[in-house]
Amino acid sequence: MNNGKVLVAQGGGPTAVINQSLVGVVLEARRHPGIERIYGARHGVRGIINEDFYDLTQETSHNLELVAGTPSSALGSTRDKPDLAYCQKIFQVLQAHEIGHFFYIGGNDSSDTVRIVSEQARAAGYPLRSIHIPKTIDNDLVGNDHTPGFPSAARFVAQAFAGANLDNAALPGVYVGVVMGRHAGFLTAASALGKKFPDDGPHLIYLPERVFELEKFLADVRAAYDRHGRCVIAVSEGIHDASGKSIAEQLAKNVERDDHGNVQLSGTGALADLLCDQIKSRLGIKRVRGDTFGYLQRSFIGCVSDVDQREAREVGEKAVQYAMWGDRDGSVAIKRTGFYSVDYELQPLEAVAGKTRVMDDAFINEAGTDVTDAFRLYLRPLLGSGMPDAFRLRRHVVDKRLNP
Amino acid sequence: MNNGKVLVAQGGGPTAVINQSLVGVVLEARRHPGIERIYGARHGVRGIINEDFYDLTQETSHNLELVAGTPSSALGSTRDKPDLAYCQKIFQVLQAHEIGHFFYIGGNDSSDTVRIVSEQARAAGYPLRSIHIPKTIDNDLVGNDHTPGFPSAARFVAQAFAGANLDNAALPGVYVGVVMGRHAGFLTAASALGKKFPDDGPHLIYLPERVFELEKFLADVRAAYDRHGRCVIAVSEGIHDASGKSIAEQLAKNVERDDHGNVQLSGTGALADLLCDQIKSRLGIKRVRGDTFGYLQRSFIGCVSDVDQREAREVGEKAVQYAMWGDRDGSVAIKRTGFYSVDYELQPLEAVAGKTRVMDDAFINEAGTDVTDAFRLYLRPLLGSGMPDAFRLRRHVVDKRLNP
């Protein structure tokens, strides 16, 4: 039996449901009699090395439930990617505070941190249970059917494109919406779920799983525009050329990199503006508009999938159960068991850490500009209940009198 | 008694509730025994001169209700701004189809079209009742407490900033959100309603009602960032210098103008990117992100104020009543009668047409970087029921052990 102190933290980009996982950990841990204290580290691993902890044992259950329903990381997050020395510091703090259970909610960078801390504890003979709890709107964790946070962001993207399509139908032109996703196109592909009628947009979808060629893109837009009199396009911020160089990076004057060596792709409208300029100048289409969904898609309050909420809560709960009743460290994974139902497993940390999942080929059509029905079937149940729907007037055409 | 044919059309930018007004007209007109046919012109005035009509009499009430709940203009819209010759064409078509009642749902440009058509019918002795039905997310129609469409867009902006603030609190830095609004800052000011705690963002709000000075802006951002360790900023796309020249226009390489002579401000991320570049380079702050809300704020499906829905429906209904039972043309206006309740009036078309309302001085604080409580009180009831709320963990700080 480990000692009775739990530490939980949140890393990486916030999501609409990451606090569900936090609260899942706290409420489940409270039910185990051996647990004396539950600490939350502020701003992820940085809060750990700074011993910047809140005592969540003193939180009311009621406020925890309210926080669970609030988007973004309530404990704060960090982009720090700990190296070995950083992880040694983390381990020192865990020892000093006699932490027996460490839960880190985050993406694949966070799972790698858990992996290193877990190894250090084992090497030192210190009794620590370390569990990684999945979270990422990119849906790029291997071994998971999908990851908490993705369904709500996908719902935002689907609703955004459903609305953008209606707007574009009312005032025809070309609309380009740029969606987050550096390597994995899942979130951009979610735009397809905003489509109801066969002539609805998005008419074209560009994913980082396929090479982006500007000339082919312009020909695609021309064809769709000629066919529909308008064109709605979903573009991943991570689109790249054949050499793997991102289109956004080719344009950015001052490339900014985070501690993970990643180029900043979000928080700038450059990619959308460039693509719009190309469509205007090369295709001679006048009304061309570009939106970059930016932080709205991961932080908008009031757009959430209830399926996502439930699962995010459960991965937190299951993490505590694996820690209390299991005999190994690992990463909680979501497995699909029905249409629609899931179960949870504890994966080895090595199986997840530092790896990136991308879209299956079966999810992308042959032309590389749309998703398949397999993807629609995969995503639809994740979006949850109460998806808004769009309706049209029926075409009862009136005979002309002046110019029949 | 006029003859029994009604024509309804939608002009200008779509909103989340403009179809409520359309359906308000159709369902109310059906209740009047004298009405034989209700036509809808596709794509506003352009559809009129092209005799491109749907017969809405044949629509089911059920489908009309579903369309009412769908954002964007179901009949299609147009940016055409008719001159006298164009209005003469409109009038010819109205005559040819024996239209007795003309309803045009739109902003102040649309009200001007109704005014000209009304004058021509009167000059020609043709029995036509012409009513303008208000609609604009900019909230810039004079004589109205507020305009249908604005409350839902304001709700989107408030929810977006509530979420952006949470995201920014989790990963501190500077966040700039650029909001629609060429001359009137109402929609940008709505960002303030996303704020709950005193240290929440938006910490700074820049409106077109005040002159924008880059140096003062940078000093404001510096001060807010030093105070909060982060800074969330709401900026209107219409901000301009002392000469009235828009900051966005100063940056745009290829300025695009619509038929109204307006510069395209939306559908480009240039303004946000420029402001972010200035903050990075001049203030030396590394993590600076900019989002341009673009078309999301007016077309996102699933973010709507129920108060806005109700009122948008009612202005359509009232328009028909004024037409059937009244003796003059005009523009339907919303008047506030309680906290919160409204009534409707028919204003003269000349009182609305071509005029622009901006924010009262009483709504803007002295520094010109925030709204007042008067504005919060004005806007809050319009946002409707079920506004999502954000909750925080309480600060039960744990004593440090390694570095007390």
Short mmCIF file of C-alpha atoms in Angstrom, two decimals, chain A:
data_model
loop_
_atom_site.label_atom_id
_atom_site.label_comp_id
_atom_site.label_asym_id
_atom_site.label_seq_id
_atom_site.Cartn_x
_atom_site.Cartn_y
_atom_site.Cartn_z
CA MET A 1 0.00 0.00 0.00
CA ASN A 2 1.38 3.40 -1.03
CA ASN A 3 1.11 6.38 1.21
CA GLY A 4 -1.98 8.52 1.18
CA LYS A 5 -1.09 11.58 -0.86
CA VAL A 6 -2.18 12.19 -4.42
CA LEU A 7 -0.80 14.78 -6.84
CA VAL A 8 -2.68 15.70 -9.99
CA ALA A 9 -1.68 18.17 -12.73
CA GLN A 10 -2.78 19.32 -16.17
CA GLY A 11 -0.40 19.84 -19.12
CA GLY A 12 -0.46 21.09 -22.70
CA GLY A 13 -3.28 22.89 -24.47
CA PRO A 14 -6.53 23.26 -22.54
CA THR A 15 -9.70 21.54 -23.73
CA ALA A 16 -13.41 21.90 -23.05
CA VAL A 17 -13.42 18.84 -20.77
CA ILE A 18 -9.98 18.56 -19.17
CA ASN A 19 -11.48 19.66 -15.86
CA GLN A 20 -13.83 16.68 -16.00
CA SER A 21 -10.76 14.44 -15.80
CA LEU A 22 -9.32 16.50 -12.96
CA VAL A 23 -12.55 16.24 -11.01
CA GLY A 24 -12.84 12.54 -11.88
CA VAL A 25 -9.47 12.03 -10.17
CA VAL A 26 -10.35 14.13 -7.12
CA LEU A 27 -13.80 12.67 -6.47
CA GLU A 28 -12.71 9.08 -7.07
CA ALA A 29 -9.61 9.49 -4.88
CA ARG A 30 -11.80 10.82 -2.06
CA ARG A 31 -13.69 7.56 -2.03
CA HIS A 32 -10.56 5.57 -1.17
CA PRO A 33 -10.06 5.49 2.60
CA GLY A 34 -6.25 5.33 2.29
CA ILE A 35 -6.11 8.75 0.61
CA GLU A 36 -5.43 11.58 3.08
CA ARG A 37 -4.65 14.51 0.81
CA ILE A 38 -5.21 15.38 -2.85
CA TYR A 39 -2.93 18.12 -4.19
CA GLY A 40 -3.25 19.90 -7.51
CA ALA A 41 -0.09 21.35 -9.07
CA ARG A 42 -0.59 24.75 -10.68
CA HIS A 43 0.56 25.08 -14.29
CA GLY A 44 1.51 21.46 -14.77
CA VAL A 45 5.06 20.25 -14.22
CA ARG A 46 6.26 23.81 -13.62
CA GLY A 47 4.01 23.97 -10.58
CA ILE A 48 5.50 20.72 -9.35
CA ILE A 49 9.10 21.88 -9.39
CA ASN A 50 7.97 25.15 -7.77
CA GLU A 51 5.93 23.27 -5.13
CA ASP A 52 2.99 25.40 -6.19
CA PHE A 53 0.12 23.23 -4.96
CA TYR A 54 -3.53 23.69 -4.10
CA ASP A 55 -5.02 21.32 -1.55
CA LEU A 56 -8.02 19.99 -3.42
CA THR A 57 -9.06 17.90 -0.43
CA GLN A 58 -10.57 21.11 0.93
CA GLU A 59 -12.68 21.78 -2.17
CA THR A 60 -16.42 21.26 -1.89
CA SER A 61 -17.90 18.55 -4.08
CA HIS A 62 -20.31 21.15 -5.39
CA ASN A 63 -17.61 23.52 -6.57
CA LEU A 64 -15.70 20.62 -8.08
CA GLU A 65 -18.75 19.75 -10.16
CA LEU A 66 -19.02 23.36 -11.34
CA VAL A 67 -15.31 23.45 -12.22
CA ALA A 68 -15.73 20.14 -14.08
CA GLY A 69 -18.25 21.88 -16.36
CA THR A 70 -15.89 24.80 -17.03
CA PRO A 71 -13.56 24.61 -20.04
CA SER A 72 -9.77 25.09 -19.92
CA SER A 73 -7.33 23.80 -17.30
CA ALA A 74 -8.54 24.97 -13.88
CA LEU A 75 -5.13 24.27 -12.35
CA GLY A 76 -3.35 26.09 -15.15
CA SER A 77 -1.12 24.46 -17.73
CA THR A 78 2.38 24.68 -19.16
CA ARG A 79 4.24 24.11 -22.40
CA ASP A 80 7.40 22.97 -20.52
CA LYS A 81 8.72 19.68 -21.86
CA PRO A 82 10.80 18.24 -19.03
CA ASP A 83 14.19 16.68 -19.80
CA LEU A 84 15.88 14.23 -17.45
CA ALA A 85 17.16 16.91 -15.06
CA TYR A 86 13.68 18.51 -14.92
CA CYS A 87 12.13 15.11 -14.20
CA GLN A 88 14.65 14.55 -11.42
CA LYS A 89 13.47 17.80 -9.84
CA ILE A 90 9.87 16.63 -10.18
CA PHE A 91 10.78 13.40 -8.46
CA GLN A 92 12.55 15.26 -5.61
CA VAL A 93 9.43 17.30 -4.97
CA LEU A 94 7.21 14.21 -5.05
CA GLN A 95 9.51 12.61 -2.47
CA ALA A 96 9.60 15.72 -0.28
CA HIS A 97 5.82 15.85 -0.18
CA GLU A 98 5.51 12.08 0.20
CA ILE A 99 3.34 11.77 -2.87
CA GLY A 100 2.27 8.20 -3.48
CA HIS A 101 0.14 8.70 -6.61
CA PHE A 102 0.92 11.00 -9.50
CA PHE A 103 -1.67 11.73 -12.19
CA TYR A 104 -0.79 13.85 -15.20
CA ILE A 105 -3.54 14.84 -17.63
CA GLY A 106 -2.16 15.72 -21.06
CA GLY A 107 -1.12 14.73 -24.57
CA ASN A 108 1.80 12.62 -25.75
CA ASP A 109 4.43 15.04 -24.42
CA SER A 110 2.83 14.72 -20.98
CA SER A 111 2.80 10.94 -21.22
CA ASP A 112 6.52 11.05 -21.86
CA THR A 113 7.01 13.06 -18.67
CA VAL A 114 5.04 10.47 -16.73
CA ARG A 115 7.18 7.74 -18.28
CA ILE A 116 10.46 9.35 -17.14
CA VAL A 117 9.16 10.12 -13.63
CA SER A 118 7.88 6.55 -13.35
CA GLU A 119 11.30 5.15 -14.32
CA GLN A 120 13.08 7.35 -11.80
CA ALA A 121 10.82 6.30 -8.97
CA ARG A 122 11.33 2.65 -9.87
CA ALA A 123 15.12 3.09 -10.07
CA ALA A 124 15.11 4.82 -6.66
CA GLY A 125 12.91 2.17 -5.11
CA TYR A 126 10.40 4.88 -4.17
CA PRO A 127 6.80 3.65 -4.02
CA LEU A 128 5.07 5.84 -6.61
CA ARG A 129 2.19 5.04 -8.89
CA SER A 130 2.26 7.28 -12.00
CA ILE A 131 -0.66 7.37 -14.37
CA HIS A 132 -1.07 9.40 -17.55
CA ILE A 133 -4.61 10.55 -18.33
CA PRO A 134 -5.23 11.27 -22.03
CA LYS A 135 -6.27 14.68 -23.31
CA THR A 136 -5.84 16.37 -26.68
CA ILE A 137 -8.09 18.07 -29.19
CA ASP A 138 -5.75 16.75 -31.91
CA ASN A 139 -6.89 13.15 -31.28
CA ASP A 140 -3.34 12.02 -32.00
CA LEU A 141 -2.63 9.60 -29.12
CA VAL A 142 -1.90 6.06 -30.29
CA GLY A 143 -3.81 3.16 -28.78
CA ASN A 144 -6.95 5.25 -28.19
CA ASP A 145 -10.14 5.13 -30.22
CA HIS A 146 -10.17 8.86 -29.57
CA THR A 147 -8.99 11.25 -26.87
CA PRO A 148 -10.98 13.38 -24.42
CA GLY A 149 -11.21 16.97 -25.64
CA PHE A 150 -11.32 16.01 -29.30
CA PRO A 151 -15.07 15.36 -29.49
CA SER A 152 -15.96 18.81 -28.10
CA ALA A 153 -13.47 20.60 -30.36
CA ALA A 154 -14.78 18.52 -33.27
CA ARG A 155 -18.29 19.59 -32.39
CA PHE A 156 -17.22 23.25 -32.45
CA VAL A 157 -15.62 22.77 -35.87
CA ALA A 158 -18.67 20.93 -37.25
CA GLN A 159 -21.03 23.63 -35.94
CA ALA A 160 -18.75 26.38 -37.23
CA PHE A 161 -18.72 24.91 -40.74
CA ALA A 162 -22.47 24.23 -40.67
CA GLY A 163 -22.94 27.94 -39.97
CA ALA A 164 -20.24 29.11 -42.38
CA ASN A 165 -21.89 27.02 -45.09
CA LEU A 166 -25.25 28.70 -44.48
CA ASP A 167 -23.60 32.14 -44.52
CA ASN A 168 -21.76 31.30 -47.72
CA ALA A 169 -24.97 30.03 -49.33
CA ALA A 170 -26.68 33.33 -48.50
CA LEU A 171 -23.81 35.46 -49.83
CA PRO A 172 -21.98 33.20 -52.29
CA GLY A 173 -18.22 33.29 -52.64
CA VAL A 174 -15.25 31.30 -51.42
CA TYR A 175 -14.76 30.69 -47.70
CA VAL A 176 -11.58 29.23 -46.22
CA GLY A 177 -11.64 28.05 -42.60
CA VAL A 178 -8.28 27.11 -41.07
CA VAL A 179 -8.48 24.50 -38.31
CA MET A 180 -5.93 23.40 -35.67
CA GLY A 181 -3.94 20.18 -36.11
CA ARG A 182 -0.25 20.04 -36.77
CA HIS A 183 0.19 16.42 -37.89
CA ALA A 184 -3.23 14.85 -37.49
CA GLY A 185 -6.21 15.99 -39.55
CA PHE A 186 -9.00 14.67 -37.33
CA LEU A 187 -10.18 18.10 -36.22
CA THR A 188 -10.16 19.55 -39.74
CA ALA A 189 -11.97 16.44 -40.98
CA ALA A 190 -14.68 17.09 -38.39
CA SER A 191 -15.80 19.97 -40.63
CA ALA A 192 -17.47 17.31 -42.81
CA LEU A 193 -19.95 16.61 -40.02
CA GLY A 194 -21.36 20.12 -40.51
CA LYS A 195 -22.68 19.03 -43.90
CA LYS A 196 -26.29 17.98 -44.35
CA PHE A 197 -27.36 18.36 -47.99
CA PRO A 198 -25.21 17.05 -50.88
CA ASP A 199 -24.40 20.57 -52.10
CA ASP A 200 -23.49 21.86 -48.62
CA GLY A 201 -19.95 22.80 -47.75
CA PRO A 202 -17.28 22.06 -46.86
CA HIS A 203 -16.81 21.19 -50.51
CA LEU A 204 -13.08 20.62 -50.05
CA ILE A 205 -11.05 19.45 -47.05
CA TYR A 206 -7.24 19.59 -46.86
CA LEU A 207 -5.50 17.44 -44.26
CA PRO A 208 -1.88 17.15 -43.11
CA GLU A 209 -2.02 13.43 -43.94
CA ARG A 210 -1.81 14.36 -47.62
CA VAL A 211 0.71 16.50 -49.52
CA PHE A 212 -0.64 19.98 -50.31
CA GLU A 213 -0.04 21.22 -53.83
CA LEU A 214 -1.06 24.79 -54.52
CA GLU A 215 -1.83 24.22 -58.21
CA LYS A 216 -4.05 21.25 -57.47
CA PHE A 217 -5.74 23.22 -54.70
CA LEU A 218 -6.55 26.07 -57.08
CA ALA A 219 -7.90 23.65 -59.69
CA ASP A 220 -10.07 21.97 -57.02
CA VAL A 221 -11.45 25.33 -55.90
CA ARG A 222 -12.15 26.39 -59.48
CA ALA A 223 -14.08 23.17 -60.16
CA ALA A 224 -16.12 23.35 -56.94
CA TYR A 225 -16.86 27.05 -57.47
CA ASP A 226 -18.01 26.45 -61.05
CA ARG A 227 -20.23 23.62 -59.91
CA HIS A 228 -21.86 25.23 -56.86
CA GLY A 229 -21.42 28.93 -57.54
CA ARG A 230 -19.60 29.04 -54.24
CA CYS A 231 -17.03 27.04 -52.30
CA VAL A 232 -16.44 26.33 -48.60
CA ILE A 233 -13.00 24.93 -47.78
CA ALA A 234 -11.61 23.41 -44.59
CA VAL A 235 -7.84 23.56 -44.26
CA SER A 236 -5.63 22.13 -41.55
CA GLU A 237 -3.01 24.54 -40.21
CA GLY A 238 -0.55 21.66 -40.65
CA ILE A 239 -0.78 21.30 -44.42
CA HIS A 240 2.67 20.86 -45.94
CA ASP A 241 4.45 20.33 -49.25
CA ALA A 242 6.04 17.12 -50.52
CA SER A 243 9.23 17.83 -48.57
CA GLY A 244 7.20 18.01 -45.37
CA LYS A 245 7.67 21.75 -45.00
CA SER A 246 4.50 23.35 -43.67
CA ILE A 247 2.77 25.86 -45.92
CA ALA A 248 2.27 28.16 -42.95
CA GLU A 249 5.96 27.99 -42.06
CA GLN A 250 6.93 28.90 -45.60
CA LEU A 251 5.01 32.13 -45.18
CA ALA A 252 5.80 33.15 -41.65
CA LYS A 253 8.42 35.88 -41.44
CA ASN A 254 9.31 35.33 -37.82
CA VAL A 255 8.99 31.70 -36.98
CA GLU A 256 8.30 31.18 -33.30
CA ARG A 257 9.05 27.83 -31.71
CA ASP A 258 7.89 26.54 -28.35
CA ASP A 259 9.99 24.46 -25.93
CA HIS A 260 9.01 21.35 -27.84
CA GLY A 261 10.56 22.74 -31.02
CA ASN A 262 7.11 23.16 -32.56
CA VAL A 263 6.46 26.12 -34.85
CA GLN A 264 3.60 28.36 -33.80
CA LEU A 265 0.80 27.71 -36.25
CA SER A 266 -2.17 29.01 -34.28
CA GLY A 267 -2.80 32.55 -33.19
CA THR A 268 -2.04 33.95 -36.63
CA GLY A 269 -4.24 34.39 -39.67
CA ALA A 270 -1.36 34.20 -42.17
CA LEU A 271 -2.24 30.84 -43.77
CA ALA A 272 -5.87 31.74 -44.40
CA ASP A 273 -4.89 35.13 -45.79
CA LEU A 274 -2.32 33.63 -48.16
CA LEU A 275 -4.72 31.04 -49.51
CA CYS A 276 -7.37 33.73 -50.01
CA ASP A 277 -4.89 35.94 -51.85
CA GLN A 278 -4.04 33.06 -54.17
CA ILE A 279 -7.71 32.34 -54.91
CA LYS A 280 -8.43 36.01 -55.59
CA SER A 281 -5.43 36.69 -57.77
CA ARG A 282 -5.13 33.38 -59.61
CA LEU A 283 -8.80 32.47 -60.03
CA GLY A 284 -10.18 35.99 -60.31
CA ILE A 285 -12.91 35.33 -57.74
CA LYS A 286 -13.82 38.52 -55.92
CA ARG A 287 -15.62 37.48 -52.76
CA VAL A 288 -13.09 35.35 -50.90
CA ARG A 289 -13.06 35.22 -47.10
CA GLY A 290 -10.78 33.42 -44.70
CA ASP A 291 -11.22 32.66 -41.02
CA THR A 292 -8.67 31.11 -38.73
CA PHE A 293 -10.56 29.35 -35.97
CA GLY A 294 -7.61 29.77 -33.62
CA TYR A 295 -8.24 29.45 -29.91
CA LEU A 296 -12.02 29.59 -30.26
CA GLN A 297 -12.14 25.94 -31.25
CA ARG A 298 -10.56 24.72 -28.04
CA SER A 299 -11.72 27.29 -25.51
CA PHE A 300 -15.19 28.48 -26.55
CA ILE A 301 -17.45 28.18 -23.54
CA GLY A 302 -20.81 26.58 -24.21
CA CYS A 303 -19.97 24.15 -27.00
CA VAL A 304 -19.30 20.73 -25.57
CA SER A 305 -20.13 17.10 -26.33
CA ASP A 306 -21.88 15.32 -23.48
CA VAL A 307 -20.22 12.09 -24.59
CA ASP A 308 -16.86 13.83 -24.27
CA GLN A 309 -17.74 15.15 -20.81
CA ARG A 310 -18.70 11.70 -19.60
CA GLU A 311 -15.61 10.00 -20.99
CA ALA A 312 -13.25 12.69 -19.73
CA ARG A 313 -14.71 12.19 -16.27
CA GLU A 314 -14.34 8.44 -16.56
CA VAL A 315 -10.68 8.43 -17.63
CA GLY A 316 -9.96 10.42 -14.45
CA GLU A 317 -11.92 7.96 -12.33
CA LYS A 318 -10.37 4.95 -14.00
CA ALA A 319 -6.87 6.39 -13.52
CA VAL A 320 -7.41 6.40 -9.74
CA GLN A 321 -8.79 2.85 -9.83
CA TYR A 322 -5.78 1.62 -11.85
CA ALA A 323 -3.50 3.36 -9.35
CA MET A 324 -5.20 2.03 -6.25
CA TRP A 325 -5.98 -1.49 -7.39
CA GLY A 326 -3.41 -2.12 -10.10
CA ASP A 327 0.22 -3.07 -9.93
CA ARG A 328 1.75 -0.99 -12.70
CA ASP A 329 2.04 2.50 -14.13
CA GLY A 330 0.52 3.37 -17.47
CA SER A 331 -1.65 5.53 -19.65
CA VAL A 332 -5.44 5.25 -19.60
CA ALA A 333 -6.81 4.50 -23.07
CA ILE A 334 -10.30 4.61 -24.56
CA LYS A 335 -11.43 1.56 -26.53
CA ARG A 336 -14.64 1.48 -28.56
CA THR A 337 -16.82 -1.53 -27.80
CA GLY A 338 -20.09 -0.73 -29.55
CA PHE A 339 -22.06 1.84 -31.54
CA TYR A 340 -21.77 3.63 -29.33
CA SER A 341 -20.01 2.46 -26.18
CA VAL A 342 -16.48 2.47 -24.78
CA ASP A 343 -14.33 0.73 -22.22
CA TYR A 344 -10.98 1.70 -20.70
CA GLU A 345 -7.59 0.02 -20.54
CA LEU A 346 -4.25 0.84 -19.00
CA GLN A 347 -1.60 0.95 -21.73
CA PRO A 348 2.15 0.83 -21.04
CA LEU A 349 3.54 4.39 -21.01
CA GLU A 350 6.11 3.45 -23.65
CA ALA A 351 3.27 2.58 -26.03
CA VAL A 352 1.94 6.16 -25.98
CA ALA A 353 4.80 8.45 -25.07
CA GLY A 354 6.14 10.63 -27.86
CA LYS A 355 4.16 8.86 -30.57
CA THR A 356 1.70 10.53 -32.92
CA ARG A 357 -1.39 8.95 -34.44
CA VAL A 358 -2.69 10.29 -37.72
CA MET A 359 -5.87 9.57 -39.69
CA ASP A 360 -6.30 6.10 -41.18
CA ASP A 361 -6.24 5.98 -44.95
CA ALA A 362 -9.76 4.53 -44.77
CA PHE A 363 -10.96 7.89 -43.38
CA ILE A 364 -9.76 9.94 -46.38
CA ASN A 365 -11.22 9.75 -49.89
CA GLU A 366 -9.11 8.91 -52.89
CA ALA A 367 -8.82 12.48 -54.12
CA GLY A 368 -7.57 13.51 -50.67
CA THR A 369 -10.08 16.35 -50.47
CA ASP A 370 -12.88 14.81 -48.40
CA VAL A 371 -13.54 12.25 -45.69
CA THR A 372 -15.21 8.87 -46.18
CA ASP A 373 -18.39 7.48 -44.68
CA ALA A 374 -16.15 5.40 -42.40
CA PHE A 375 -14.94 8.64 -40.83
CA ARG A 376 -18.47 10.04 -40.52
CA LEU A 377 -19.54 6.87 -38.77
CA TYR A 378 -16.49 7.04 -36.52
CA LEU A 379 -17.03 10.65 -35.48
CA ARG A 380 -20.80 11.09 -35.33
CA PRO A 381 -21.46 9.42 -31.94
CA LEU A 382 -18.61 11.36 -30.32
CA LEU A 383 -20.27 14.72 -31.04
CA GLY A 384 -22.93 13.95 -28.45
CA SER A 385 -26.58 14.79 -28.18
CA GLY A 386 -28.39 17.96 -29.23
CA MET A 387 -26.32 18.76 -32.32
CA PRO A 388 -27.96 21.77 -33.97
CA ASP A 389 -29.48 21.06 -37.35
CA ALA A 390 -29.99 23.28 -40.41
CA PHE A 391 -33.21 23.43 -42.42
CA ARG A 392 -34.02 24.87 -45.84
CA LEU A 393 -37.01 26.41 -47.52
CA ARG A 394 -38.41 24.11 -50.20
CA ARG A 395 -38.21 25.29 -53.78
CA HIS A 396 -41.71 26.26 -54.88
CA VAL A 397 -40.65 28.46 -57.78
CA VAL A 398 -42.95 31.28 -58.90
CA ASP A 399 -43.36 31.87 -62.66
CA LYS A 400 -41.71 35.00 -64.01
CA ARG A 401 -43.93 37.65 -65.57
CA LEU A 402 -41.59 40.30 -66.97
CA ASN A 403 -38.92 37.97 -68.35
CA PRO A 404 -40.52 34.52 -68.49
#
